[in-house]
Amino acid sequence: MEKLEMFKAIASPTRIQILDWLKDPERNFGDQEGIDLVEIGVCVSQIKDKLNMTQSTASQHLSILNKAGLVNYQRLGKWTYYKRNEQGIKYLSEIIAKEL
């Protein structure tokens, strides 16, 4: 994980909001038709709806977070599910504590 990519990713209020929502997906996104929000993640369409953005814009934000190592995704059928990468977030926290 490149430090600069991580800092760029969290420079956006929208991406900070996504990370915050994904911290407690059950509270922030509710039921997802039998999908375990904690284990599998949140469908991009639910994130898009909550952001009130187009799917392409929401996907762009999620892609930046993924490239920075702050979220992971998995595809199930035609759907993509996102969840926080706690190791990546811990790594970012350690960088801030040690280097800034």
mmCIF file of C-alpha atoms in Angstrom:
data_model
loop_
_atom_site.group_PDB
_atom_site.id
_atom_site.type_symbol
_atom_site.label_atom_id
_atom_site.label_comp_id
_atom_site.label_asym_id
_atom_site.label_seq_id
_atom_site.Cartn_x
_atom_site.Cartn_y
_atom_site.Cartn_z
ATOM 1 C CA MET A 1 0.000 0.000 0.000
ATOM 2 C CA GLU A 2 1.437 3.304 -1.047
ATOM 3 C CA LYS A 3 1.171 6.022 1.588
ATOM 4 C CA LEU A 4 0.398 8.792 -0.879
ATOM 5 C CA GLU A 5 -2.501 6.800 -2.377
ATOM 6 C CA MET A 6 -3.922 6.278 1.088
ATOM 7 C CA PHE A 7 -3.782 9.980 1.922
ATOM 8 C CA LYS A 8 -5.320 10.906 -1.437
ATOM 9 C CA ALA A 9 -8.134 8.443 -0.769
ATOM 10 C CA ILE A 10 -9.068 9.985 2.562
ATOM 11 C CA ALA A 11 -8.803 13.541 1.213
ATOM 12 C CA SER A 12 -12.399 13.307 -0.005
ATOM 13 C CA PRO A 13 -15.330 13.884 2.368
ATOM 14 C CA THR A 14 -17.339 11.377 0.318
ATOM 15 C CA ARG A 15 -14.754 8.630 0.757
ATOM 16 C CA ILE A 16 -14.445 9.404 4.487
ATOM 17 C CA GLN A 17 -18.250 9.053 4.690
ATOM 18 C CA ILE A 18 -18.135 5.682 2.915
ATOM 19 C CA LEU A 19 -15.508 4.394 5.351
ATOM 20 C CA ASP A 20 -17.596 5.626 8.263
ATOM 21 C CA TRP A 21 -20.739 3.892 6.983
ATOM 22 C CA LEU A 22 -18.846 0.659 6.324
ATOM 23 C CA LYS A 23 -17.552 0.659 9.896
ATOM 24 C CA ASP A 24 -21.059 -0.374 11.017
ATOM 25 C CA PRO A 25 -22.781 -1.667 7.871
ATOM 26 C CA GLU A 26 -25.755 -3.255 9.645
ATOM 27 C CA ARG A 27 -26.734 0.032 11.252
ATOM 28 C CA ASN A 28 -26.043 2.141 8.172
ATOM 29 C CA PHE A 29 -27.415 -0.078 5.398
ATOM 30 C CA GLY A 30 -29.973 -2.390 6.985
ATOM 31 C CA ASP A 31 -31.010 -5.700 5.456
ATOM 32 C CA GLN A 32 -29.557 -6.892 2.175
ATOM 33 C CA GLU A 33 -31.648 -9.945 1.246
ATOM 34 C CA GLY A 34 -29.730 -12.640 3.096
ATOM 35 C CA ILE A 35 -26.240 -11.168 2.601
ATOM 36 C CA ASP A 36 -24.102 -10.869 5.737
ATOM 37 C CA LEU A 37 -23.052 -7.223 5.600
ATOM 38 C CA VAL A 38 -20.135 -7.746 7.973
ATOM 39 C CA GLU A 39 -18.699 -10.846 6.263
ATOM 40 C CA ILE A 40 -19.564 -10.185 2.608
ATOM 41 C CA GLY A 41 -19.944 -6.405 2.503
ATOM 42 C CA VAL A 42 -22.403 -3.843 1.211
ATOM 43 C CA CYS A 43 -23.655 -3.866 -2.361
ATOM 44 C CA VAL A 44 -22.415 -0.964 -4.445
ATOM 45 C CA SER A 45 -26.016 -0.109 -5.319
ATOM 46 C CA GLN A 46 -26.830 0.507 -1.634
ATOM 47 C CA ILE A 47 -23.773 2.707 -1.255
ATOM 48 C CA LYS A 48 -24.737 4.607 -4.409
ATOM 49 C CA ASP A 49 -28.273 5.147 -3.132
ATOM 50 C CA LYS A 50 -27.064 6.394 0.247
ATOM 51 C CA LEU A 51 -24.621 8.776 -1.442
ATOM 52 C CA ASN A 52 -27.332 9.956 -3.840
ATOM 53 C CA MET A 53 -24.879 9.636 -6.748
ATOM 54 C CA THR A 54 -24.725 7.801 -10.022
ATOM 55 C CA GLN A 55 -23.335 4.291 -9.893
ATOM 56 C CA SER A 56 -20.293 5.301 -11.942
ATOM 57 C CA THR A 57 -19.401 8.126 -9.522
ATOM 58 C CA ALA A 58 -19.876 5.908 -6.468
ATOM 59 C CA SER A 59 -17.827 3.162 -8.126
ATOM 60 C CA GLN A 60 -15.041 5.632 -8.827
ATOM 61 C CA HIS A 61 -14.874 6.573 -5.125
ATOM 62 C CA LEU A 62 -14.889 2.899 -4.139
ATOM 63 C CA SER A 63 -12.163 2.111 -6.669
ATOM 64 C CA ILE A 64 -9.921 4.799 -5.179
ATOM 65 C CA LEU A 65 -10.496 3.381 -1.690
ATOM 66 C CA ASN A 66 -9.753 -0.110 -2.977
ATOM 67 C CA LYS A 67 -6.531 0.916 -4.740
ATOM 68 C CA ALA A 68 -5.428 2.604 -1.511
ATOM 69 C CA GLY A 69 -6.025 -0.639 0.395
ATOM 70 C CA LEU A 70 -8.788 0.810 2.578
ATOM 71 C CA VAL A 71 -11.665 -1.332 1.271
ATOM 72 C CA ASN A 72 -11.948 -4.788 -0.238
ATOM 73 C CA TYR A 73 -14.576 -6.057 -2.611
ATOM 74 C CA GLN A 74 -15.941 -9.316 -3.861
ATOM 75 C CA ARG A 75 -18.270 -10.169 -6.695
ATOM 76 C CA LEU A 76 -21.213 -12.476 -6.203
ATOM 77 C CA GLY A 77 -22.995 -13.045 -9.473
ATOM 78 C CA LYS A 78 -23.541 -9.680 -11.086
ATOM 79 C CA TRP A 79 -23.221 -7.721 -7.807
ATOM 80 C CA THR A 80 -20.147 -6.214 -6.171
ATOM 81 C CA TYR A 81 -19.920 -5.954 -2.382
ATOM 82 C CA TYR A 82 -17.552 -3.685 -0.458
ATOM 83 C CA LYS A 83 -16.268 -3.785 3.097
ATOM 84 C CA ARG A 84 -13.541 -2.041 5.027
ATOM 85 C CA ASN A 85 -10.031 -3.431 4.959
ATOM 86 C CA GLU A 86 -9.255 -3.121 8.654
ATOM 87 C CA GLN A 87 -5.592 -4.034 8.102
ATOM 88 C CA GLY A 88 -5.216 -1.184 5.623
ATOM 89 C CA ILE A 89 -6.897 1.256 7.976
ATOM 90 C CA LYS A 90 -4.661 0.091 10.832
ATOM 91 C CA TYR A 91 -1.615 0.568 8.620
ATOM 92 C CA LEU A 92 -2.717 4.125 7.787
ATOM 93 C CA SER A 93 -3.230 4.822 11.488
ATOM 94 C CA GLU A 94 0.282 3.585 12.233
ATOM 95 C CA ILE A 95 1.748 5.811 9.511
ATOM 96 C CA ILE A 96 0.003 8.835 11.008
ATOM 97 C CA ALA A 97 1.136 7.957 14.540
ATOM 98 C CA LYS A 98 4.779 7.331 13.574
ATOM 99 C CA GLU A 99 5.473 9.749 10.772
ATOM 100 C CA LEU A 100 3.275 12.802 11.220
#
